[in-house]
Short mmCIF file of C-alpha atoms in Angstrom, two decimals:
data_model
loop_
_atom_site.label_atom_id
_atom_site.label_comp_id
_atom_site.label_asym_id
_atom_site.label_seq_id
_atom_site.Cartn_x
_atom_site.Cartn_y
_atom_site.Cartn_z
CA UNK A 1 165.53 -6.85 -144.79
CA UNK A 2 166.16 -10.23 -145.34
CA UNK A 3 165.99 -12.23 -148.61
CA UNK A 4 162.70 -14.28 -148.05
CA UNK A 5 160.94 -10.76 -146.73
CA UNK A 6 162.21 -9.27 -150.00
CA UNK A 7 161.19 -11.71 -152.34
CA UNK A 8 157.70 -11.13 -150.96
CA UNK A 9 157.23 -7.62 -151.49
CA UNK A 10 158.70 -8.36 -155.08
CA UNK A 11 155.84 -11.27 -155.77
CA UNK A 12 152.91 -8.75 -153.39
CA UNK A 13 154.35 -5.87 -156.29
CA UNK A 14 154.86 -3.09 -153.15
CA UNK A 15 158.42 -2.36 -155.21
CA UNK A 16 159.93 -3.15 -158.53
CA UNK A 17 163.25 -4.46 -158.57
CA UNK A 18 164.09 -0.78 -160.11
CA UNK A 19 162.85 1.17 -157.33
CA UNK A 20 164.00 -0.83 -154.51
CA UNK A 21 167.40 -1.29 -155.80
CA UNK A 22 167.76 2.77 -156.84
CA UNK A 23 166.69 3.57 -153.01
CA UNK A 24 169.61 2.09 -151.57
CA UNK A 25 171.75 4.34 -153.43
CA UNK A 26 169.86 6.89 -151.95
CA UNK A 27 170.22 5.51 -148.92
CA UNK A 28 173.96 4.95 -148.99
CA UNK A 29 174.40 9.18 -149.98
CA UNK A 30 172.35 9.86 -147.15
CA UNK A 31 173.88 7.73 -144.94
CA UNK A 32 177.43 8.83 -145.46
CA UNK A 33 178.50 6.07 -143.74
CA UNK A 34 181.61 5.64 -145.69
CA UNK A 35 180.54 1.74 -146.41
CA UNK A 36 181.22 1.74 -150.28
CA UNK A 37 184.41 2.68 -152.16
CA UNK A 38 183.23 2.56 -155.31
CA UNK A 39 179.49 2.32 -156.34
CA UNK A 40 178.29 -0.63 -159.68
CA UNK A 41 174.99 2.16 -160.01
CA UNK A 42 174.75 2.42 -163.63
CA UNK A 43 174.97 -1.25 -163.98
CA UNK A 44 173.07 -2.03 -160.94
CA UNK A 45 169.93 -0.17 -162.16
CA UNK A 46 170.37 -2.00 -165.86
CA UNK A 47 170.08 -5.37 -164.40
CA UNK A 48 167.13 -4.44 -162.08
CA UNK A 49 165.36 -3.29 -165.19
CA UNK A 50 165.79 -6.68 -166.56
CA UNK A 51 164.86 -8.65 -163.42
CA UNK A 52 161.05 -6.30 -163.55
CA UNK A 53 161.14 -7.77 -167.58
CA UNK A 54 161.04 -11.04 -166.09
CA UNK A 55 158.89 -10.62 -163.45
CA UNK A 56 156.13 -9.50 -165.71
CA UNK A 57 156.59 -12.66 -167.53
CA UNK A 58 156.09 -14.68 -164.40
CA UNK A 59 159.50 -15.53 -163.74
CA UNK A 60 160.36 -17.91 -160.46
CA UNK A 61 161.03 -15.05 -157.88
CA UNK A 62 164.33 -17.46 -155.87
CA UNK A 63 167.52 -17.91 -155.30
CA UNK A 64 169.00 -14.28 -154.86
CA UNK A 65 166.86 -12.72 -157.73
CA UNK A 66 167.14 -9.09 -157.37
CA UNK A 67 168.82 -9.45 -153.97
CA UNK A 68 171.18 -6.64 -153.31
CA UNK A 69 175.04 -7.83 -152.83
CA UNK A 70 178.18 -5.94 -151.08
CA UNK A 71 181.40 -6.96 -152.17
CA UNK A 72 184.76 -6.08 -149.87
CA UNK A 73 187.21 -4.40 -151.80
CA UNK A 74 189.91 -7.17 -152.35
CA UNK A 75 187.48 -9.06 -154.44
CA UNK A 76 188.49 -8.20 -157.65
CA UNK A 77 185.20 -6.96 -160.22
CA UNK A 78 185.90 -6.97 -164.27
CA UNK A 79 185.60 -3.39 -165.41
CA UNK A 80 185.17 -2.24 -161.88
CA UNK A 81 187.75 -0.79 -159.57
CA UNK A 82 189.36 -2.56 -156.83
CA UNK A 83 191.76 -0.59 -154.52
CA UNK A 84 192.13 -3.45 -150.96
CA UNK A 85 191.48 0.69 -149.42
CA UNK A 86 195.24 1.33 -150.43
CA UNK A 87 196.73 4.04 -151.79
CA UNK A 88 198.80 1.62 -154.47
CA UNK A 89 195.49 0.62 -156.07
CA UNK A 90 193.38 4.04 -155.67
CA UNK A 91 192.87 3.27 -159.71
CA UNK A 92 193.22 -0.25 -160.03
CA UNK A 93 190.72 -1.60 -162.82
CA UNK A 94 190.59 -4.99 -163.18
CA UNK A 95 189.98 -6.96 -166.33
CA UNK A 96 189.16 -10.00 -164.77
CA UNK A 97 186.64 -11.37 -162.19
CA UNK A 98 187.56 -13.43 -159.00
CA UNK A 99 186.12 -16.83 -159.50
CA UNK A 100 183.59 -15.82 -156.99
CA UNK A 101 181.77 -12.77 -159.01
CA UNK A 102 181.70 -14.80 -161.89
CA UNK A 103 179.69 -17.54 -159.85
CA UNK A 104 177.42 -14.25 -158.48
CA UNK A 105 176.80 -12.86 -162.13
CA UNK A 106 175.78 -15.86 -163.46
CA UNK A 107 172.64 -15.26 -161.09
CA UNK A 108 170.18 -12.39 -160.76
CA UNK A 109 172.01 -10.95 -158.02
CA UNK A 110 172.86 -7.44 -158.22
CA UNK A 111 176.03 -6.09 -157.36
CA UNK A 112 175.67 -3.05 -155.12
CA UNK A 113 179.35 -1.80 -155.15
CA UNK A 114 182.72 -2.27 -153.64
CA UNK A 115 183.30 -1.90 -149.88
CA UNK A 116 185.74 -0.18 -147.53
CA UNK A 117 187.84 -2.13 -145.51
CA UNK A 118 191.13 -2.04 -143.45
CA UNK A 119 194.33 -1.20 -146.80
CA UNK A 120 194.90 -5.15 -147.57
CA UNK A 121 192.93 -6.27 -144.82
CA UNK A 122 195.47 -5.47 -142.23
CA UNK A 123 193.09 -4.09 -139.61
CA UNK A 124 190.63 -4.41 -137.25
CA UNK A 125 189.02 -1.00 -137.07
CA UNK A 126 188.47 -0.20 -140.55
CA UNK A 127 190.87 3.11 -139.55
CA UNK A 128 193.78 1.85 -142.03
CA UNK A 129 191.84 2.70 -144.64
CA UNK A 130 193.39 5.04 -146.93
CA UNK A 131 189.97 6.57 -147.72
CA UNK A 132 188.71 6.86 -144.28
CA UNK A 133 187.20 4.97 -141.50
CA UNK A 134 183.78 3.33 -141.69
CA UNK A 135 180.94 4.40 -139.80
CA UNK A 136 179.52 1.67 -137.38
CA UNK A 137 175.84 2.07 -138.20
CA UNK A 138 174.91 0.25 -134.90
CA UNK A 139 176.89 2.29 -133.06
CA UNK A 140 178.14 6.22 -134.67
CA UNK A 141 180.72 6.33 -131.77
CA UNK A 142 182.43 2.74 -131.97
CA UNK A 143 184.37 0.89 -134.66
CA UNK A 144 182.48 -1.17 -137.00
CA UNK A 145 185.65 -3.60 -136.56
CA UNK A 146 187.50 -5.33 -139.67
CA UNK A 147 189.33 -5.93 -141.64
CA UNK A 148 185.58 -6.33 -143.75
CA UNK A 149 184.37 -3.04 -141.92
CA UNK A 150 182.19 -1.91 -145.17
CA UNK A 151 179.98 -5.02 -145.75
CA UNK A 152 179.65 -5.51 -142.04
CA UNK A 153 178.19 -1.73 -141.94
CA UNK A 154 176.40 -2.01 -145.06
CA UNK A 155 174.68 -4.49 -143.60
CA UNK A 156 174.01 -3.05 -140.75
CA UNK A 157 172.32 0.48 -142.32
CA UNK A 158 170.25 -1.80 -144.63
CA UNK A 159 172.14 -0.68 -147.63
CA UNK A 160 172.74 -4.24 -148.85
CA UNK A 161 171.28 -7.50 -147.66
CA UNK A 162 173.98 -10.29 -147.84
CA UNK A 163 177.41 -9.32 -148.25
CA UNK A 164 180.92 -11.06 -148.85
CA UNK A 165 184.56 -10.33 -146.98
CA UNK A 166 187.47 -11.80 -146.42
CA UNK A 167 188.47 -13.55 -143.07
CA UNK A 168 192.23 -14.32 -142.27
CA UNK A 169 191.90 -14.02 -138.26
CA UNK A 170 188.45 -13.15 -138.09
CA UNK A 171 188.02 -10.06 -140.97
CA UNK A 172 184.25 -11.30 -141.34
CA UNK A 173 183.12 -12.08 -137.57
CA UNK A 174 184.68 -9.33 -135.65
CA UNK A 175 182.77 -6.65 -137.88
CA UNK A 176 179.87 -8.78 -137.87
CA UNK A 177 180.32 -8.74 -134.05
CA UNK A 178 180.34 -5.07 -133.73
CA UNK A 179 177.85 -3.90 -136.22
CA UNK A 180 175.49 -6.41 -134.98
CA UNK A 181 175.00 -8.95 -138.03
CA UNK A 182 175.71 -12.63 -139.27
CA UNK A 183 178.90 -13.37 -140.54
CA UNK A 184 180.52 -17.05 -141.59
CA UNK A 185 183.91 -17.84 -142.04
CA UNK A 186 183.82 -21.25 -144.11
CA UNK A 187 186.32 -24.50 -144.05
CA UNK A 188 189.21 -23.16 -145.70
CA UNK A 189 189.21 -23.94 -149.16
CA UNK A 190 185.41 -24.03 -149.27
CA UNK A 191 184.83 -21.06 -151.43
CA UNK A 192 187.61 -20.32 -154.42
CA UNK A 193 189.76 -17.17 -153.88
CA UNK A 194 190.94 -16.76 -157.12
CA UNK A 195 190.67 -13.14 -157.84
CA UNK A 196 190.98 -12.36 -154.31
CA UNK A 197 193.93 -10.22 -153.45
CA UNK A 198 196.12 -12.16 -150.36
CA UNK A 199 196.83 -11.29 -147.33
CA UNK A 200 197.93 -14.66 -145.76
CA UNK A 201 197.42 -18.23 -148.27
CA UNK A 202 197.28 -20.73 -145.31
CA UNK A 203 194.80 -18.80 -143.34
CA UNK A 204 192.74 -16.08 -145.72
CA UNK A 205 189.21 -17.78 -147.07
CA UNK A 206 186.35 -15.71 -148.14
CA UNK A 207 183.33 -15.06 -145.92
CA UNK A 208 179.73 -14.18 -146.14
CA UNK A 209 177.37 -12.05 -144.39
CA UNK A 210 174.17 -11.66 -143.63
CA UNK A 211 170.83 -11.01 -141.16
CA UNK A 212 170.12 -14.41 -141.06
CA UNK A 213 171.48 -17.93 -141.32
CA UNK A 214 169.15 -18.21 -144.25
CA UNK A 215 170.63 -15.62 -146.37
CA UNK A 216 174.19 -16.64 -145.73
CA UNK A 217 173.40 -20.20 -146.73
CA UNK A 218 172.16 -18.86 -149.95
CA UNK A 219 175.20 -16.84 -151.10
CA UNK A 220 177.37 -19.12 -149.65
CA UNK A 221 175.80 -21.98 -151.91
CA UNK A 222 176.45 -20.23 -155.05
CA UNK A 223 180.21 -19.40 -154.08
CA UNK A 224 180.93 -22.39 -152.70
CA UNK A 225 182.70 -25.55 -154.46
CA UNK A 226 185.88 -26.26 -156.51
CA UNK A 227 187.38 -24.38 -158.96
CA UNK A 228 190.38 -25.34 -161.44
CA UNK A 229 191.76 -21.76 -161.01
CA UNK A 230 192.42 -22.35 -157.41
CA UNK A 231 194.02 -25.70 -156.27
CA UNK A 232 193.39 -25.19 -152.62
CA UNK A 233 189.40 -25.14 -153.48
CA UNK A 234 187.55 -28.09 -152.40
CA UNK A 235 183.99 -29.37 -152.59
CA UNK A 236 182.05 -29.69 -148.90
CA UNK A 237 179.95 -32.28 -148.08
CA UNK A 238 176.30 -31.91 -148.33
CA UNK A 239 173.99 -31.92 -145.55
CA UNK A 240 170.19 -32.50 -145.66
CA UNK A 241 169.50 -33.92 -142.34
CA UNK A 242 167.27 -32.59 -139.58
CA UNK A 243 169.34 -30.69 -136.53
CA UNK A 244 167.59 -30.16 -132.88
CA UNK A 245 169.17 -28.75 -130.08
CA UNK A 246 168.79 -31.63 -128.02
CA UNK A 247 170.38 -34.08 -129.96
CA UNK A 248 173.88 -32.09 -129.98
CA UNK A 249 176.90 -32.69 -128.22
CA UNK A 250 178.45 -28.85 -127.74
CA UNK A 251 181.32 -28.08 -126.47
CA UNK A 252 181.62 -24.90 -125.10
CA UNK A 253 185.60 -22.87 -124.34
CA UNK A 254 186.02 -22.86 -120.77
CA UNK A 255 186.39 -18.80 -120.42
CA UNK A 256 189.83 -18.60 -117.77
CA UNK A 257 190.65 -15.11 -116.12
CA UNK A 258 194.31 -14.54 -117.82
CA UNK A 259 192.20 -14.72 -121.29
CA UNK A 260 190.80 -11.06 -120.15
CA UNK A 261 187.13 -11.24 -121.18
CA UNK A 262 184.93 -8.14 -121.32
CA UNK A 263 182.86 -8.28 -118.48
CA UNK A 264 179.91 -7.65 -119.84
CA UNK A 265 180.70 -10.02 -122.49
CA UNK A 266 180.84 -12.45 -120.36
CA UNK A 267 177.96 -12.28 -118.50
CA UNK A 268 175.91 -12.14 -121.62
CA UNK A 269 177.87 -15.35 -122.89
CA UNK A 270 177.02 -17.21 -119.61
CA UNK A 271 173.54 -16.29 -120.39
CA UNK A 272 173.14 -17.24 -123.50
CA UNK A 273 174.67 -20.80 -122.60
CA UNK A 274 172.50 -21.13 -120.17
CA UNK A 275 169.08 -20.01 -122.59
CA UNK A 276 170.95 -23.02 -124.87
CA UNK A 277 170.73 -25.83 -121.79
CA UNK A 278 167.05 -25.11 -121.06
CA UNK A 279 166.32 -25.47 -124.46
CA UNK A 280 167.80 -28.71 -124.51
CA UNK A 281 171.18 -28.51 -125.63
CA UNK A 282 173.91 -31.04 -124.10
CA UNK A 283 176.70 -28.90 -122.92
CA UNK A 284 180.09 -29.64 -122.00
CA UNK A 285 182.82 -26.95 -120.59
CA UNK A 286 186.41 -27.79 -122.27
CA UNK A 287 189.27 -26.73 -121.95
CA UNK A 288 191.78 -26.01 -124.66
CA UNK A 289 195.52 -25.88 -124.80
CA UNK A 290 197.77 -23.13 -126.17
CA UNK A 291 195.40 -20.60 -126.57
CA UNK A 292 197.38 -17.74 -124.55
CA UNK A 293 200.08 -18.52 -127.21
CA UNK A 294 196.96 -18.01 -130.27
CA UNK A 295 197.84 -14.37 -130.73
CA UNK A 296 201.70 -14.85 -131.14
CA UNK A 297 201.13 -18.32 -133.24
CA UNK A 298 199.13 -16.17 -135.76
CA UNK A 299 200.96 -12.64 -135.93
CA UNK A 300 204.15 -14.71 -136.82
CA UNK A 301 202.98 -17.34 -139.63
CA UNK A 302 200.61 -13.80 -140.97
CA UNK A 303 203.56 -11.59 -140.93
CA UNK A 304 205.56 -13.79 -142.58
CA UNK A 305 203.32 -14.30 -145.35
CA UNK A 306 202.13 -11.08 -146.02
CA UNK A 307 205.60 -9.83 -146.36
CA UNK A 308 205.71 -12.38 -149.29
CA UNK A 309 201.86 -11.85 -151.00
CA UNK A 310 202.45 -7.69 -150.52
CA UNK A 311 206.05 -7.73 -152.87
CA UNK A 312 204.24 -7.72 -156.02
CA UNK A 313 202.55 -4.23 -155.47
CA UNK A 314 206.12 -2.55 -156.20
CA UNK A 315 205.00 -0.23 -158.59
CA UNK A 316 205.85 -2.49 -161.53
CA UNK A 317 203.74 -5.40 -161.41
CA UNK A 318 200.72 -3.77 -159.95
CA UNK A 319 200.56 -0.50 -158.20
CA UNK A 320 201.20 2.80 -157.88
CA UNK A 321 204.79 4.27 -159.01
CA UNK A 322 206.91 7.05 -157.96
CA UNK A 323 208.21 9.21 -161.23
CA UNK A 324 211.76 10.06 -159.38
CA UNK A 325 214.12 8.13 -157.89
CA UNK A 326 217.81 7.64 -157.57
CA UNK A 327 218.09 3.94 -158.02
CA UNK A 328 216.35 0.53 -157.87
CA UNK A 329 216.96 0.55 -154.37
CA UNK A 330 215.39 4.03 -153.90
CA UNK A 331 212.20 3.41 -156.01
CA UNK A 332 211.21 0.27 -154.45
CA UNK A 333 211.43 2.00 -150.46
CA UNK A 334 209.80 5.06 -152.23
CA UNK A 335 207.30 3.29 -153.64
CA UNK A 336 206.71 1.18 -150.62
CA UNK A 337 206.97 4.65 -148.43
CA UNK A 338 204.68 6.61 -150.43
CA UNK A 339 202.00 4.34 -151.06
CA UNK A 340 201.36 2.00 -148.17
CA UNK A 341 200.30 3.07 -144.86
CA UNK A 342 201.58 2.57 -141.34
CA UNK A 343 199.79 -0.73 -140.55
CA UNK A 344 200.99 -2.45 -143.93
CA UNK A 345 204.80 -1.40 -143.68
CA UNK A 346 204.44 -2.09 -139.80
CA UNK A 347 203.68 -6.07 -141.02
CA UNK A 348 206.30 -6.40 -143.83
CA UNK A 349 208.76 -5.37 -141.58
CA UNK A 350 207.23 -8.03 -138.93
CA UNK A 351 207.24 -10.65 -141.71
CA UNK A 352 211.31 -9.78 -142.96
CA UNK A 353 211.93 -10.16 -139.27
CA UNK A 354 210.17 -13.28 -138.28
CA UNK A 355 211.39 -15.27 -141.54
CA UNK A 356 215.12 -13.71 -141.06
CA UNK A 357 217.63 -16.40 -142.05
CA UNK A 358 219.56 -14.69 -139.48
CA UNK A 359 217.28 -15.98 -136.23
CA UNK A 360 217.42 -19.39 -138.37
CA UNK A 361 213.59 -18.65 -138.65
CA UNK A 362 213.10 -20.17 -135.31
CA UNK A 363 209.60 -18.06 -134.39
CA UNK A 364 208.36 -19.21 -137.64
CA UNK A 365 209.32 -22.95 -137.22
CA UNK A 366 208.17 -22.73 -133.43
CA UNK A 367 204.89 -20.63 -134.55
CA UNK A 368 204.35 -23.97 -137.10
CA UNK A 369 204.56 -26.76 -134.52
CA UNK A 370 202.20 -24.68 -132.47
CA UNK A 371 199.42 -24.72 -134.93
CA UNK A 372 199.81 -28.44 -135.92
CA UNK A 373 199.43 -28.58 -132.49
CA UNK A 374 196.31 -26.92 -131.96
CA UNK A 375 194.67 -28.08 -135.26
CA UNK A 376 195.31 -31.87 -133.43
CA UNK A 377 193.58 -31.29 -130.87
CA UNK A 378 191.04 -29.12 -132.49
CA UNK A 379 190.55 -32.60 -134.57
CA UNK A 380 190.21 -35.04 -131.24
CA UNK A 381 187.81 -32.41 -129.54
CA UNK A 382 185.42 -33.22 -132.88
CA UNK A 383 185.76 -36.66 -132.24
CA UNK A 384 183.35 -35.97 -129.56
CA UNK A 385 181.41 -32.83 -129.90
CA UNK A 386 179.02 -31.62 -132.63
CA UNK A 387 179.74 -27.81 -132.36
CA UNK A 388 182.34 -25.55 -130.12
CA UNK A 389 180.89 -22.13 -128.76
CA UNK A 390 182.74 -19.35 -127.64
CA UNK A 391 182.52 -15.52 -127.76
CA UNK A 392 183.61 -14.14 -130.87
CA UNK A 393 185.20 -11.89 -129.99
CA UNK A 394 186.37 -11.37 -125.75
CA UNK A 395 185.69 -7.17 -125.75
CA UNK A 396 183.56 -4.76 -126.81
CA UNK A 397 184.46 -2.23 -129.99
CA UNK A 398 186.92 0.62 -129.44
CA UNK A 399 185.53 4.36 -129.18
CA UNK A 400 186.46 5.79 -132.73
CA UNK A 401 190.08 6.56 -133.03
CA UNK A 402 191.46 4.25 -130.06
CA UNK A 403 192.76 1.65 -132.32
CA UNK A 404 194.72 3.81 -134.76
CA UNK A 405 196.84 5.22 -131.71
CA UNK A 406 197.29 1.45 -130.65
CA UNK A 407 199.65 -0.69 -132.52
CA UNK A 408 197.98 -3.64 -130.97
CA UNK A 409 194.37 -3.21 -131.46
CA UNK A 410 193.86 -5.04 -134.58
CA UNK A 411 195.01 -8.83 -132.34
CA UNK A 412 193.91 -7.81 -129.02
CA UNK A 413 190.44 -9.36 -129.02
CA UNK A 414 190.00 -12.10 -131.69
CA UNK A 415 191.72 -15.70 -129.94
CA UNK A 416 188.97 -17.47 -130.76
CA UNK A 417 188.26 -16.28 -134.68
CA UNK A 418 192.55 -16.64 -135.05
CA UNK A 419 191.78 -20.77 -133.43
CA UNK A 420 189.44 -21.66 -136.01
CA UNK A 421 191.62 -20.16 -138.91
CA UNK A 422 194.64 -21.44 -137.80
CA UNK A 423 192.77 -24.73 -137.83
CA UNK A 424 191.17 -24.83 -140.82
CA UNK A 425 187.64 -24.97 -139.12
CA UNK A 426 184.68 -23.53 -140.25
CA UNK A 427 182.55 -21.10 -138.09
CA UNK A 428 179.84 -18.46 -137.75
CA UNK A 429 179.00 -15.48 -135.81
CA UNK A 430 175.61 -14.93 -134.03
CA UNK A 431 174.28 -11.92 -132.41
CA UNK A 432 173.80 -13.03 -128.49
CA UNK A 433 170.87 -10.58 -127.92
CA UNK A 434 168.59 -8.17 -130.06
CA UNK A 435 169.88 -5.13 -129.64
CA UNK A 436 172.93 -5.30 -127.53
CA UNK A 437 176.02 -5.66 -128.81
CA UNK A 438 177.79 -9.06 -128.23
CA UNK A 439 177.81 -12.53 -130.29
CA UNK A 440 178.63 -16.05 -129.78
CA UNK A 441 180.88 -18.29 -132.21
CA UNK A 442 180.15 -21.70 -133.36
CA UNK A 443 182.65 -23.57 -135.03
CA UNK A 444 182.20 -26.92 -136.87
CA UNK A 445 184.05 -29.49 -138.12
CA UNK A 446 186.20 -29.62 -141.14
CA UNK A 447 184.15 -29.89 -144.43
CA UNK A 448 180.91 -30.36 -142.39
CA UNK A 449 179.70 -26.46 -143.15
CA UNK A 450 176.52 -27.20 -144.68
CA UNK A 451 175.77 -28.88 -140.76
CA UNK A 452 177.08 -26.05 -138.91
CA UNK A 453 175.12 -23.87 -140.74
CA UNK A 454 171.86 -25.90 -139.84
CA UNK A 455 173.08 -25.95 -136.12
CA UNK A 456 173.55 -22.43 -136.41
CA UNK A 457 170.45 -21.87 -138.06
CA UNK A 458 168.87 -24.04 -134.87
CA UNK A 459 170.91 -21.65 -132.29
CA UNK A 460 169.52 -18.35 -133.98
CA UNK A 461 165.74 -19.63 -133.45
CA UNK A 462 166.64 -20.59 -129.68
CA UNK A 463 168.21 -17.21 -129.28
CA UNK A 464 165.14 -15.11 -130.45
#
């Protein structure tokens, strides 16, 4: 359900605000998808009451009155717990909101509950989760992807209808991807992340999802915009022009064998360019240097930082703590052992090795040239092109327990989400074909989201 469809069965009276919202907690028990960590009912149902109040008195039925909102587990909620799936925060509270939920609260949004996702976002699969894999609702036998596994899937079952994540390498697209949904991955900076708990500064921003362009557009344009909390926040320019396919310049990645695209993805890709030309859209093949280097580039510059953002959950600052120990040394490396799973002591280590004074840093500096690299030409390519497309992702999900067994999984198929963050580009995910799994990702220039969005919101009506 989307939020337009919704707001007319609210105005037609086929549901109060009450009922519909206390159905999707019906929904989400029967499901058993494993989507939500930790459900907002009791408050939920309180400000649904409110919203029929106002409704009886003719209220304006907009915005995202009495629309139904996921929130990803690393966004911290006042009064509502907040664990990033990790063992270390399994009864984290917080008593303050991210910038972001205070922005949401201030509407009539309702807040469904918090969602499962890879423990501190370091995942693709959703399977690092210390309280258990998500279900892919599209798909019972596949991954939903990650690291935002839980809104993607919530989605997906109908158990929310716009949702946010977090997206450091593509945490909102590639589950967006594989559970079949909308998900946008703003300029960085675009939307405050105060209150979100960091994986990686220069390349984390939070994302939105959605069914439709619409829908992200709307949560997006109450998150968006500076805050004094968080210095790297920025306002975006507005956009209010008209966009038609046929008066875009679209650049489009030139897909080479050594980048090891799914078949099948490909073919549909090729397809869906193709639908895009007839339609009238002026289409250039590019290529693009560096990108068999994208993977490396990003693993070394995320390691690195998440090594430094994960040393304040030692147990003293934040976090769960060991009662026995033989020294300082000891309770930090039993902390550390005890409480954080494979994935998230497999990237500290990573990060202590890559920013080793001993190696002189050298994969570090090497992995920062590199990016100024590509963000350069990233820049000169918008010099000349509206949009770029590519896959978002270059294979299909794993079968259900693959990744976990695979040290690798979680970088092995997002080059082109890990370009646009390690470019500071904005970009959005779009399902390729009703029904079939399989979406194409168009990036925009810096600051110019409120235009990609219309461009994308111009692709999704070609594509349907």
């Amino acid at each position: 359900m989307d939020i337009k469809t919704l707001h007319k069965k609210y105005r037609d009276g086929e549901f109060t605000v009450e009922l519909y919202i206390s159905s999707l907690y019906d929904l989400i028990e029967k499901n058993n998808y494993n989507t939500y960590l930790t459900l907002n009912k009791e408050k939920a149902l309180e400000k649904a009451k409110k919203l029929d109040e106002k409704i009886k008195n003719k209220a304006e039925i907009s915005g995202l009155f009495g629309v139904p909102v996921a929130v990803k587990d690393n966004i911290l909620t006042k009064d509502l717990r907040t664990t990033a799936s990790s063992k270390s925060l399994k009864d984290f509270v917080p008593f303050f909101d991210a910038v972001i939920m205070e922005r949401l609260k201030s509407t009539d949004a309702i807040i469904i509950g918090k969602t499962n996702m890879d423990e501190y976002a370091m995942g693709g699969s959703s399977e690092t989760s210390y309280f258990g894999a998500t279900i892919n609702p599209f798909d019972n036998t596949v991954t939903p992807g990650g690291s935002s596994s839980g809104s993607g899937a919530a989605l997906a079952a109908e158990e929310a209808v716009v949702a946010f994540g977090s997206d450091t390498g593509g945490s909102v697209r590639n589950p967006a991807d594989f559970c079949h949904v909308m998900g946008f991955a703003p300029t960085y900076g675009a939307i405050p992340r105060y209150g979100v708990i960091s994986m990686s500064n220069s390349l984390d921003r939070v994302g939105v999802m959605g069914t439709t362009v619409s829908d992200i557009r709307e949560l997006f344009n109450i998150a968006r915009g500076k805050s004094e909390l968080d210095f790297t926040s920025l306002d975006i320019e507005e956009f209010n022009g008209k966009v038609e396919l046929k008066d875009l310049k679209i650049a489009v990645i030139e897909l080479k064998d050594e980048y090891n695209v799914n078949p099948q993805i490909k073919e549909l890709f090729d397809e869906t360019i193709e639908k895009l030309k007839s339609l009238g859209a002026n289409i250039d093949i590019v290529s693009l240097n560096y990108l068999d280097l994208i993977n490396d580039v990003y693993t070394v510059i995320m390691a690195i930082e998440v090594e430094s953002n994960i040393a304040k959950i030692d147990g003293l600052r934040y976090g769960q703590s060991v009662e026995k120990y033989d020294s300082t040394e000891d309770f930090y490396v039993k902390n550390r052992t005890d409480n954080f799973g494979e994935e998230v002591r497999r990237r500290i280590a990573l990060g202590n090795f890559f920013a080793s004074k001993d190696n002189d840093q050298k994969y570090y500096k090497q992995a920062m040239k590199i990016r100024g690299a590509v963000r350069s030409q990233i820049d000169k390519l918008f010099e000349n092109y509206d949009a770029l497309i590519t896959p978002t992702t270059i294979d299909l999900p794993k079968k259900v327990g693959e990744s976990s067994a695979d040290s690798y999984a979680s970088f092995d198929v997002g080059m082109f989400n890990m370009l646009t963050n390690l470019s500071d580009i904005p970009s959005i995910s779009i399902p390729m074909k009703e029904g079939v799994l399989g979406s194409i990702q168009i990036a925009g220039k810096r600051y110019d989201d409120m235009r990609l969005l219309a461009i994308a919101e111009e692709v999704e009506g070609g594509l349907k």
